[in-house]
Short mmCIF file of C-alpha atoms and ligand atoms in Angstrom, two decimals:
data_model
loop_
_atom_site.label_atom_id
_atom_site.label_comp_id
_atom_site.label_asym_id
_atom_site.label_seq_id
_atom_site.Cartn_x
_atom_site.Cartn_y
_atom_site.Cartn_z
CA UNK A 13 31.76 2.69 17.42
CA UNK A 14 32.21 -0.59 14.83
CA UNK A 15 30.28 -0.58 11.98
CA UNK A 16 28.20 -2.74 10.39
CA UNK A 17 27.15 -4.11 6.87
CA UNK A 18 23.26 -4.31 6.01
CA UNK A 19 22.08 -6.94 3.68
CA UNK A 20 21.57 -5.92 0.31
CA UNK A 21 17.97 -5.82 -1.03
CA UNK A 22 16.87 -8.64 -3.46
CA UNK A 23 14.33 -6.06 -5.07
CA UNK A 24 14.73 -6.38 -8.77
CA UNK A 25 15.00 -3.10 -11.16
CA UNK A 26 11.99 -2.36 -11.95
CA UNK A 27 13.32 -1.49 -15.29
CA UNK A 28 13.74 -5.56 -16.35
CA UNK A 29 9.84 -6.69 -15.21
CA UNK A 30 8.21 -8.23 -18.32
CA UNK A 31 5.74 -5.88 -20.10
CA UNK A 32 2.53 -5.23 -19.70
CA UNK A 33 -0.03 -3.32 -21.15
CA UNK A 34 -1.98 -1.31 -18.50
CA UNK A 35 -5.03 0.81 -18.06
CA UNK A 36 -5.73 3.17 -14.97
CA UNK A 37 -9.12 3.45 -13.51
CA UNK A 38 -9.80 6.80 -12.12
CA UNK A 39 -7.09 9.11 -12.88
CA UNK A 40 -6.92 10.96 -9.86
CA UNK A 41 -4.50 11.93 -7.84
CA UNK A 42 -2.34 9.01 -6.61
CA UNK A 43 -2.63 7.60 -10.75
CA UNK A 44 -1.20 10.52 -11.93
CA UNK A 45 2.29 10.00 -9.25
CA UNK A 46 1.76 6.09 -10.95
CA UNK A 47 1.97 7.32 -14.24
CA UNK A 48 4.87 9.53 -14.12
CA UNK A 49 6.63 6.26 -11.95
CA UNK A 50 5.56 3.88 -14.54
CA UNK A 51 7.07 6.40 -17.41
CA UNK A 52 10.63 7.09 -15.62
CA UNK A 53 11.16 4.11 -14.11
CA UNK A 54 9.57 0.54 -16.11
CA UNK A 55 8.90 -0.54 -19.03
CA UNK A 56 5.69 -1.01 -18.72
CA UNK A 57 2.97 0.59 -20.86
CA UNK A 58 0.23 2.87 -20.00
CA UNK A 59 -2.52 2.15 -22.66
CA UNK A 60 -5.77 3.59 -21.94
CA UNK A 61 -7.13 5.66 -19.42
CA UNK A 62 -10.81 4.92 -17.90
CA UNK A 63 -12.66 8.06 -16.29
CA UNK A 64 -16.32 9.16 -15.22
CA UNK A 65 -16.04 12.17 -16.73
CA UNK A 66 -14.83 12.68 -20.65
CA UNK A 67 -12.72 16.14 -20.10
CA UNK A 68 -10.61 14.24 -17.22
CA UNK A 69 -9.97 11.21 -19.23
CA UNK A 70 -8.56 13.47 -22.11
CA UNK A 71 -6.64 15.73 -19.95
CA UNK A 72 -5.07 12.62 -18.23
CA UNK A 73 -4.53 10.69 -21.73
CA UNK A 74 -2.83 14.42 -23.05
CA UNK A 75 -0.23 14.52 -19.79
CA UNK A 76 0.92 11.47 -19.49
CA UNK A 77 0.72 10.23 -23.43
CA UNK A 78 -1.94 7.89 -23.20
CA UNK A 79 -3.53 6.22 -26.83
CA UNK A 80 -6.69 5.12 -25.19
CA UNK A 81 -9.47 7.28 -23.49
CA UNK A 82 -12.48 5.64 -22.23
CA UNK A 83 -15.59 7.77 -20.91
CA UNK A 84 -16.56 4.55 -18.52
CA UNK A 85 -14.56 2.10 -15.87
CA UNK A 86 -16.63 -0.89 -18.03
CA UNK A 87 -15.47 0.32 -21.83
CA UNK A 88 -11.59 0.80 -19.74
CA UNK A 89 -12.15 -3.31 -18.34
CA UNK A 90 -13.46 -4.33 -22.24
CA UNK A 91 -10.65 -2.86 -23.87
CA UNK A 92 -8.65 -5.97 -25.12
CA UNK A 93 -5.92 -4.15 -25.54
CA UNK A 94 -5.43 -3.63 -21.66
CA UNK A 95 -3.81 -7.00 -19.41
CA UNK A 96 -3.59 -5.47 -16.30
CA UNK A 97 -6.16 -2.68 -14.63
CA UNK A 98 -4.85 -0.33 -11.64
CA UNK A 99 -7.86 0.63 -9.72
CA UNK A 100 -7.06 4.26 -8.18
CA UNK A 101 -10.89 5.18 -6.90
CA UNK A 102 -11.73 6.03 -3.16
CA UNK A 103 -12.11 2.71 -0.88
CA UNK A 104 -15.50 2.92 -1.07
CA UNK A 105 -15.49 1.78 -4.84
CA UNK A 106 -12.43 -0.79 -4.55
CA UNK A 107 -14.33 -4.19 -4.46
CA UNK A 108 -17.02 -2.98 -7.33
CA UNK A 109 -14.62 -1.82 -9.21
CA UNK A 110 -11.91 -4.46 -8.76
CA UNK A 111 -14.98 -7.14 -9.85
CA UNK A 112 -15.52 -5.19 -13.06
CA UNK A 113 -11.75 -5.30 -13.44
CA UNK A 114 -11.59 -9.48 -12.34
CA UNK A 115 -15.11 -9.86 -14.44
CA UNK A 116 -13.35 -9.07 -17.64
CA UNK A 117 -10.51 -11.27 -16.88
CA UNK A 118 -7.75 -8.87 -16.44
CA UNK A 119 -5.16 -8.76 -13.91
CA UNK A 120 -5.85 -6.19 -11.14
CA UNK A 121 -3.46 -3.80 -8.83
CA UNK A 122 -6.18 -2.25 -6.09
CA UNK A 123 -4.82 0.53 -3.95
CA UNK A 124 -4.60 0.60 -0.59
CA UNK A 125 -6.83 0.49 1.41
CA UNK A 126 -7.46 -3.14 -0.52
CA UNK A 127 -11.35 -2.57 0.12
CA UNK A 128 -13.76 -1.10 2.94
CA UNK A 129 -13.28 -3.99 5.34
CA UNK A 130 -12.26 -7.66 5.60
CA UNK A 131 -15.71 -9.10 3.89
CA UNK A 132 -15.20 -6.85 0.75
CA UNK A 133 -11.67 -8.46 0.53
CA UNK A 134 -13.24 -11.99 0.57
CA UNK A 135 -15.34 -11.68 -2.24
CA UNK A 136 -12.61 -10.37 -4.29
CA UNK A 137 -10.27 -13.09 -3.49
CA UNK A 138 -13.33 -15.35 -4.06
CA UNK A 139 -13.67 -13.32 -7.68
CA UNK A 140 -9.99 -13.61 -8.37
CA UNK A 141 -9.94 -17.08 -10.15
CA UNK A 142 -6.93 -17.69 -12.64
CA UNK A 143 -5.42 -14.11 -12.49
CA UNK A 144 -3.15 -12.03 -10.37
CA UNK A 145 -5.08 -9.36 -7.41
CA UNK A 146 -2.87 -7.54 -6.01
CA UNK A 147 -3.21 -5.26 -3.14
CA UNK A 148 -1.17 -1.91 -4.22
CA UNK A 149 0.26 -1.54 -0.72
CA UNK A 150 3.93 -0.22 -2.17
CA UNK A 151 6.12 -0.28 0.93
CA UNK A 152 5.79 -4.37 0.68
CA UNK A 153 7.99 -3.63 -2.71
CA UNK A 154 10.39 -0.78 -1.68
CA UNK A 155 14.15 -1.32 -1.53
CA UNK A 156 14.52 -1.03 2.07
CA UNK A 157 11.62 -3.51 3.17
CA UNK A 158 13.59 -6.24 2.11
CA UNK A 159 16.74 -4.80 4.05
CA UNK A 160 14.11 -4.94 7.37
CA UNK A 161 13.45 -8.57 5.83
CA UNK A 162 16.05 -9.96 5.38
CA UNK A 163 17.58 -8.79 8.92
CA UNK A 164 14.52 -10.00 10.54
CA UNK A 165 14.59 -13.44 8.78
CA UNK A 166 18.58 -13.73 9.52
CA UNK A 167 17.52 -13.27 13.21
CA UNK A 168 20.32 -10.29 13.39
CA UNK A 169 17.80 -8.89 16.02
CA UNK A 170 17.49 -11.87 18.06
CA UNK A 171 13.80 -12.36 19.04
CA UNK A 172 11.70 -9.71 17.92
CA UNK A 173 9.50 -8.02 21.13
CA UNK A 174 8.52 -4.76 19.77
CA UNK A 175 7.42 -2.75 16.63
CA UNK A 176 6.44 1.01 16.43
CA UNK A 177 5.14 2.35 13.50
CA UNK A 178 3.66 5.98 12.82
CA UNK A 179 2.33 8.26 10.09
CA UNK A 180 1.21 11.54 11.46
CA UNK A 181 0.54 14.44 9.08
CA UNK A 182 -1.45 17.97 10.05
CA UNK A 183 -4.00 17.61 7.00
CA UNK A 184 -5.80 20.99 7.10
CA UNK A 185 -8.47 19.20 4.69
CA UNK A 186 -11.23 21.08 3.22
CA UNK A 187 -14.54 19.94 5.14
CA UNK A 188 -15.65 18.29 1.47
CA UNK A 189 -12.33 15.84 0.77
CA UNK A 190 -12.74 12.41 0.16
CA UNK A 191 -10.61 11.69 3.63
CA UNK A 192 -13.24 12.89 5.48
CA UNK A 193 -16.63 11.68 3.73
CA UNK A 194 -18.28 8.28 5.49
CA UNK A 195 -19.40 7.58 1.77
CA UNK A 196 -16.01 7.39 0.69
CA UNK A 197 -14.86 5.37 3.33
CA UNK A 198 -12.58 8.10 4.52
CA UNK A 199 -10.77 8.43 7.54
CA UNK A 200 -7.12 8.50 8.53
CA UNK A 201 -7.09 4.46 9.32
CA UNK A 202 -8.09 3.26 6.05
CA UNK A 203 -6.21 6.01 3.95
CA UNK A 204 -2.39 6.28 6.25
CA UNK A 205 -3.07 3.90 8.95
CA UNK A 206 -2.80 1.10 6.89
CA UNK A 207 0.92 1.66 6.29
CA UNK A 208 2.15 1.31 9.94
CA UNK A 209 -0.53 -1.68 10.04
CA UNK A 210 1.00 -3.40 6.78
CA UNK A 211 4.51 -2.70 8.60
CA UNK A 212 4.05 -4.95 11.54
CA UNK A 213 2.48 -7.51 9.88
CA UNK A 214 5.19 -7.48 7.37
CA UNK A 215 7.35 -7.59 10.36
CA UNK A 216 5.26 -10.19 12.30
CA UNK A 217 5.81 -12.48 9.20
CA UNK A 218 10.03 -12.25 9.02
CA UNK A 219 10.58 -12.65 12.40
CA UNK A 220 8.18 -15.82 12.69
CA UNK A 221 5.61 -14.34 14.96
CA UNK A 222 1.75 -15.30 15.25
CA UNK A 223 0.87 -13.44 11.73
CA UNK A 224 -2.93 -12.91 13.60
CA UNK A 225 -2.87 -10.40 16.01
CA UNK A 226 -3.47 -12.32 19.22
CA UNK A 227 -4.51 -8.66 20.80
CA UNK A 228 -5.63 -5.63 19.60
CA UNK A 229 -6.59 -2.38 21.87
CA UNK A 230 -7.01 1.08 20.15
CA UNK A 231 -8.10 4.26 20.83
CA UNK A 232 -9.27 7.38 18.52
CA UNK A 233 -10.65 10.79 17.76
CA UNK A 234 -13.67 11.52 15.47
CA UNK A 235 -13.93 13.60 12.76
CA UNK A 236 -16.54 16.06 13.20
CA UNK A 237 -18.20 13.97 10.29
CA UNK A 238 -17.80 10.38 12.53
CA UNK A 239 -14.73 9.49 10.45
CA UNK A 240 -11.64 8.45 12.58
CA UNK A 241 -8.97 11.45 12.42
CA UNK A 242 -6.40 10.07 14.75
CA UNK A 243 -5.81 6.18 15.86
CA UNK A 244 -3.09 4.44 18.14
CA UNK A 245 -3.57 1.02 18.43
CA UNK A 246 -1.42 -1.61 20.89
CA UNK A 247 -1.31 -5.37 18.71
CA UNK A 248 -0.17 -8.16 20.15
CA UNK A 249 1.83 -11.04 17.78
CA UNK A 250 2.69 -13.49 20.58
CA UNK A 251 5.45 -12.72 22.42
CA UNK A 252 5.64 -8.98 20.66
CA UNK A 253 3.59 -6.05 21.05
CA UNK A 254 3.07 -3.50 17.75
CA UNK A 255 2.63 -0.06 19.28
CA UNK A 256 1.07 1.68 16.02
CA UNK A 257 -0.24 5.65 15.12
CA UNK A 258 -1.87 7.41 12.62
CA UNK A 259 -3.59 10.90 12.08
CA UNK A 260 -4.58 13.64 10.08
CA UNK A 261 -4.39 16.26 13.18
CA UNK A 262 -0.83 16.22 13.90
CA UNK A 263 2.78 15.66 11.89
CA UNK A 264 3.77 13.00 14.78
CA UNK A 265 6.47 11.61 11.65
CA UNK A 266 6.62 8.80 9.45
CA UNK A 267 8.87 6.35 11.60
CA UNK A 268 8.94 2.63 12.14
CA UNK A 269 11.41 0.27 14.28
CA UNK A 270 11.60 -3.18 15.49
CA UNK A 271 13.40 -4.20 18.53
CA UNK A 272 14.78 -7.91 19.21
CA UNK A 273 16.62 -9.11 21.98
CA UNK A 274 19.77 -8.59 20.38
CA UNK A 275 19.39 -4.99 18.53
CA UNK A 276 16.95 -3.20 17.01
CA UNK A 277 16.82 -1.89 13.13
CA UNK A 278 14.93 1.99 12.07
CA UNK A 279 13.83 3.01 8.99
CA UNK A 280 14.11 7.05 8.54
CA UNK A 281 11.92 9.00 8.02
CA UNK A 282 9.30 8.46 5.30
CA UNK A 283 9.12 5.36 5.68
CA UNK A 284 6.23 4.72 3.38
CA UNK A 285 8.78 5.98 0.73
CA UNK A 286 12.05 4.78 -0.31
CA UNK A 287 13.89 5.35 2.59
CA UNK A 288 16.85 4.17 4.60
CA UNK A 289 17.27 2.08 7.48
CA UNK A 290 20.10 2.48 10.27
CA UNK A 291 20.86 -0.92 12.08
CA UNK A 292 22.05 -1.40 15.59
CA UNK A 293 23.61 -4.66 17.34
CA UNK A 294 25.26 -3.75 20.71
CA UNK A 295 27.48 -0.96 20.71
CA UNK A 296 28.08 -1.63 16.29
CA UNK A 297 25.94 0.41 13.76
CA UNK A 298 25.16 0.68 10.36
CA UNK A 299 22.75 2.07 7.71
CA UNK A 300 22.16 1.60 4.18
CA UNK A 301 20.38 4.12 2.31
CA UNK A 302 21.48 3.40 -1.39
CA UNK A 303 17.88 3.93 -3.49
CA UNK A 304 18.27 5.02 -6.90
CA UNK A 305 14.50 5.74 -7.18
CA UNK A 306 12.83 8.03 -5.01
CA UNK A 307 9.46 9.48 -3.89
CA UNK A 308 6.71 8.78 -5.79
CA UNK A 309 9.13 6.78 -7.85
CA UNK A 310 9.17 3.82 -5.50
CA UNK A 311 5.33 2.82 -7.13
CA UNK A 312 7.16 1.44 -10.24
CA UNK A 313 8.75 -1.41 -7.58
CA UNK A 314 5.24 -2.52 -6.68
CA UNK A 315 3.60 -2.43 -10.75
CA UNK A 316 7.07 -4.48 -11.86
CA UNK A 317 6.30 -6.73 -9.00
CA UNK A 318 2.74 -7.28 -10.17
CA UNK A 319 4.10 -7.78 -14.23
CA UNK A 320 6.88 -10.45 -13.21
CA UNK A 321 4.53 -12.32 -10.96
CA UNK A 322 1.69 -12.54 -13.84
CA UNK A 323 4.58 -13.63 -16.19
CA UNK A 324 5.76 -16.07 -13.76
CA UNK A 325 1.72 -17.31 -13.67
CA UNK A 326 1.45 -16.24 -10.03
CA UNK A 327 -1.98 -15.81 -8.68
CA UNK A 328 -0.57 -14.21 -5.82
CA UNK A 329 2.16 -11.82 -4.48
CA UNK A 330 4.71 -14.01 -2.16
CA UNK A 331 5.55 -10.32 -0.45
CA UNK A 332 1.58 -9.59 0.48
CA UNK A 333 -0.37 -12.68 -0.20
CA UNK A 334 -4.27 -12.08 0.10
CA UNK A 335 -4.85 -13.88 3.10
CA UNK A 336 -2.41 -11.38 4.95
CA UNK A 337 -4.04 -8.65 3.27
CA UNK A 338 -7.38 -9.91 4.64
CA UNK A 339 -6.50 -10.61 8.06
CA UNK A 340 -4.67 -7.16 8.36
CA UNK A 341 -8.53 -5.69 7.30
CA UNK A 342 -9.79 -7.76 9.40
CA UNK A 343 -7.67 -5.79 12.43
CA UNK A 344 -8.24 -2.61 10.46
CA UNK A 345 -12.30 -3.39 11.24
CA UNK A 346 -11.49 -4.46 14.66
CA UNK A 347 -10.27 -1.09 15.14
CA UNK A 348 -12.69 0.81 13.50
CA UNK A 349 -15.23 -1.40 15.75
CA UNK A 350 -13.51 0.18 19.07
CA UNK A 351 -13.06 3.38 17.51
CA UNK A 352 -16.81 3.65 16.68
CA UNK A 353 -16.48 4.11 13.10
CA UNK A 354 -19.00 2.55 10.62
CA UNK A 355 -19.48 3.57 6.91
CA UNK A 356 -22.94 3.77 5.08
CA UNK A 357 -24.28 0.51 4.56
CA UNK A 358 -21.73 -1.52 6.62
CA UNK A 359 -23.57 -3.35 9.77
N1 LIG B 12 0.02 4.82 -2.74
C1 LIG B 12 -0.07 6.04 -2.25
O1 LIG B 12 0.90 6.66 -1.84
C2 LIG B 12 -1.41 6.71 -2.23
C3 LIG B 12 -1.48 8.10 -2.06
C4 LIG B 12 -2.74 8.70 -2.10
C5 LIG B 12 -3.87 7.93 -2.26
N2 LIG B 12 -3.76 6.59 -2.38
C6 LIG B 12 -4.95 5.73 -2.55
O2 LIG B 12 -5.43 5.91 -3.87
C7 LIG B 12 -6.84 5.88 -3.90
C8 LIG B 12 -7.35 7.17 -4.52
O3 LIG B 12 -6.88 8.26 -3.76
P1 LIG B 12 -6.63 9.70 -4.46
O4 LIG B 12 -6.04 10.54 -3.39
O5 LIG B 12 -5.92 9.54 -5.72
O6 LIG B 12 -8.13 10.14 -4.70
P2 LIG B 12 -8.69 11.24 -5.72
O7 LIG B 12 -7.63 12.19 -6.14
O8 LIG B 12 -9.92 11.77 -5.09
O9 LIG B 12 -9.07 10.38 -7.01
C9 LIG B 12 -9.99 9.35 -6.93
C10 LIG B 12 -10.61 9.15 -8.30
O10 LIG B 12 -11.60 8.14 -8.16
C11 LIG B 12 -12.64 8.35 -9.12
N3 LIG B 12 -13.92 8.10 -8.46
C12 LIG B 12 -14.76 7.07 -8.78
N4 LIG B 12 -15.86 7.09 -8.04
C13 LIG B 12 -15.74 8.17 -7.23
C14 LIG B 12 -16.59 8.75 -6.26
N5 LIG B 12 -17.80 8.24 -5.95
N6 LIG B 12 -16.17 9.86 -5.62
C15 LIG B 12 -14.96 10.40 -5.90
N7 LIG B 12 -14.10 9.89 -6.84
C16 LIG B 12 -14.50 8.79 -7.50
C17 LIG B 12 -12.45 9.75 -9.65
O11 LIG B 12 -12.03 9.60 -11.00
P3 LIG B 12 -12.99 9.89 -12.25
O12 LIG B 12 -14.22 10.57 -11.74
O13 LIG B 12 -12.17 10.72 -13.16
O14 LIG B 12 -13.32 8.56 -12.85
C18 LIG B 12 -11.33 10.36 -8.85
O15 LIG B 12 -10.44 11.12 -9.62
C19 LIG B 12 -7.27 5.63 -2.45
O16 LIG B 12 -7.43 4.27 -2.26
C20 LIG B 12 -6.08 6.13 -1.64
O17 LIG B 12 -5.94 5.52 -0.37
C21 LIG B 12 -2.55 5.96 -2.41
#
């Protein structure tokens, strides 16, 4: 079978961003992974550490050798020592505490989901004046996007008529986590769906499709508690349909493909990670698979990203500009809206 050559990514080491100084708020889970990314694989520094509660702030600060500890998210956003906040709370709490974080003039990284729903995003672009939001959506950043990318925007695949994307996993969640809690803005959509979402409008955008859906038809299963536990959606960019899945009931994988007219490229496995991606034209094939950071790891690309763009004076990231990240919350509540999931206080 001939073989053929990927492109190489453009993605810069993360290793040679320009420095900043950084503060997490809400060292939970997901900051502590960003932590340990940020030590092995930037430069950047991890300052101070805001938390609700005193004991985890000082157990955080003790593991992963941060100098600053502050006992509230406003004392963490005050601290001139910190240029850049990471917000790391539950979606519920993204857009008030992104607008603490944009209030005191800092630079902010918001994990994914960006916010709640497509209004919340608004105000914080609306709040964002004269520094760099960023939505922490990682796979944008990864190694092997910008393989998909740059085949897409070469037009190796011809026109682009399909994407699939999927991340399955059997949760097994205690009845209490945050994944399943309305108040939290839980549910699989908002917390994994997001990523197969992201995908095909990352995808949409290289191959020079409508970067609005045009359609968008989904289906889902309720959590006992009325959050969405499994979602498959059908979106339509033009001329290409995005057939896209995501649950907490069963491990369905963590796939993702686009086929053109001419071939059709895969990225393994784990997608949302640094992965590979096997290319096929016709009857030739290739892959590249050639990370050098991986797991975890992969959330220095996106917090590198962030530093060189607010060095360059960027207000916005060219790989997941805010308006995308709006309209794809924007499908994300169009989906919710067939699903028949609404969280406390939304109408
Ligand atoms: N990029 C990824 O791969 C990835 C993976 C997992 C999660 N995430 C995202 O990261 C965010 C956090 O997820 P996580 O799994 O890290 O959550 P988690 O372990 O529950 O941590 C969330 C933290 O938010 C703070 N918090 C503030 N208000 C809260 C409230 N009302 N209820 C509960 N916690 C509150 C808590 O910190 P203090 O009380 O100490 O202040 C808590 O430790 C979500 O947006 C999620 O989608 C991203």
């Amino acid at each position: 079978m001939p073989r053929l050559t990927l492109p190489e990514p453009r993605t810069p080491d993360p290793m040679d961003a320009p420095v900043l100084r950084w503060g997490i708020l809400a060292p939970g889970h997901i900051a502590g992974h960003w932590a340990t990314a940020l030590r092995q694989h930037t430069r950047q520094r991890l300052v101070a550490v805001g938390s609700r509660s005193p004991e985890r702030a000082a157990e955080f600060a003790r593991r992963h050798g941060v100098d600053r500890v502050h006992t509230s998210y406003e004392a963490l956003v005050d601290d001139p020592e910190v240029d850049a906040v990471y917000v790391a709370s539950p979606h519920s709490h993204h857009r008030e505490h992104a607008l603490l974080a944009l209030g005191a003039g800092k630079h902010v990284l918001v994990e994914k989901a960006f916010t709640r729903n497509a209004a919340e995003a608004r105000e914080l672009v609306a709040a964002a004046a004269g520094v760099l939001l960023m939505e922490a959506m990682w796979t944008r950043y990864l190694p092997h996007t910008d393989v998909v990318r740059r085949v897409l925007e070469d037009g190796l695949l011809g026109q682009v008529h399909r994407i699939t994307a999927d991340y399955g996993v059997h949760a097994g969640l205690s009845p209490t986590h945050r994944l399943l809690d309305p108040a939290l803005a839980g549910g699989v959509l908002l917390d994994l769906g997001v990523y197969p979402l992201s995908f095909a409008s990352a995808v949409a955008g290289a191959a020079g499709l409508a970067l609005r859906p045009t359609s968008v038809q989904a289906a889902g299963t309720l959590a006992a508690t009325g959050v969405d536990a499994q979602v498959s959606a059908q979106i339509g960019y033009g001329t290409a349909q995005a057939q896209l899945f995501t649950s907490m009931l069963t491990a369905s994988g963590h796939t993702a493909q686009v086929f053109g007219s001419l071939g059709r490229i895969e990225v393994d496995d784990r997608c949302y990670v640094p992965a590979g991606v096997t290319l096929t034209i016709g009857e030739a094939t290739g892959t590249w698979d050639a990370n050098s950071i991986h797991g975890y790891g992969g959330l220095s690309f996106q917090t590198a990203a962030l530093a060189t763009y607010a060095a360059e004076g960027r207000t916005d990231s060219p790989l997941l500009p805010l308006d995308e990240t709006v309209t794809i919350l924007e499908t994300a509540d169009d989906i919710r809206r067939q699903v028949g999931v609404v969280y406390p206080g939304e109408s």
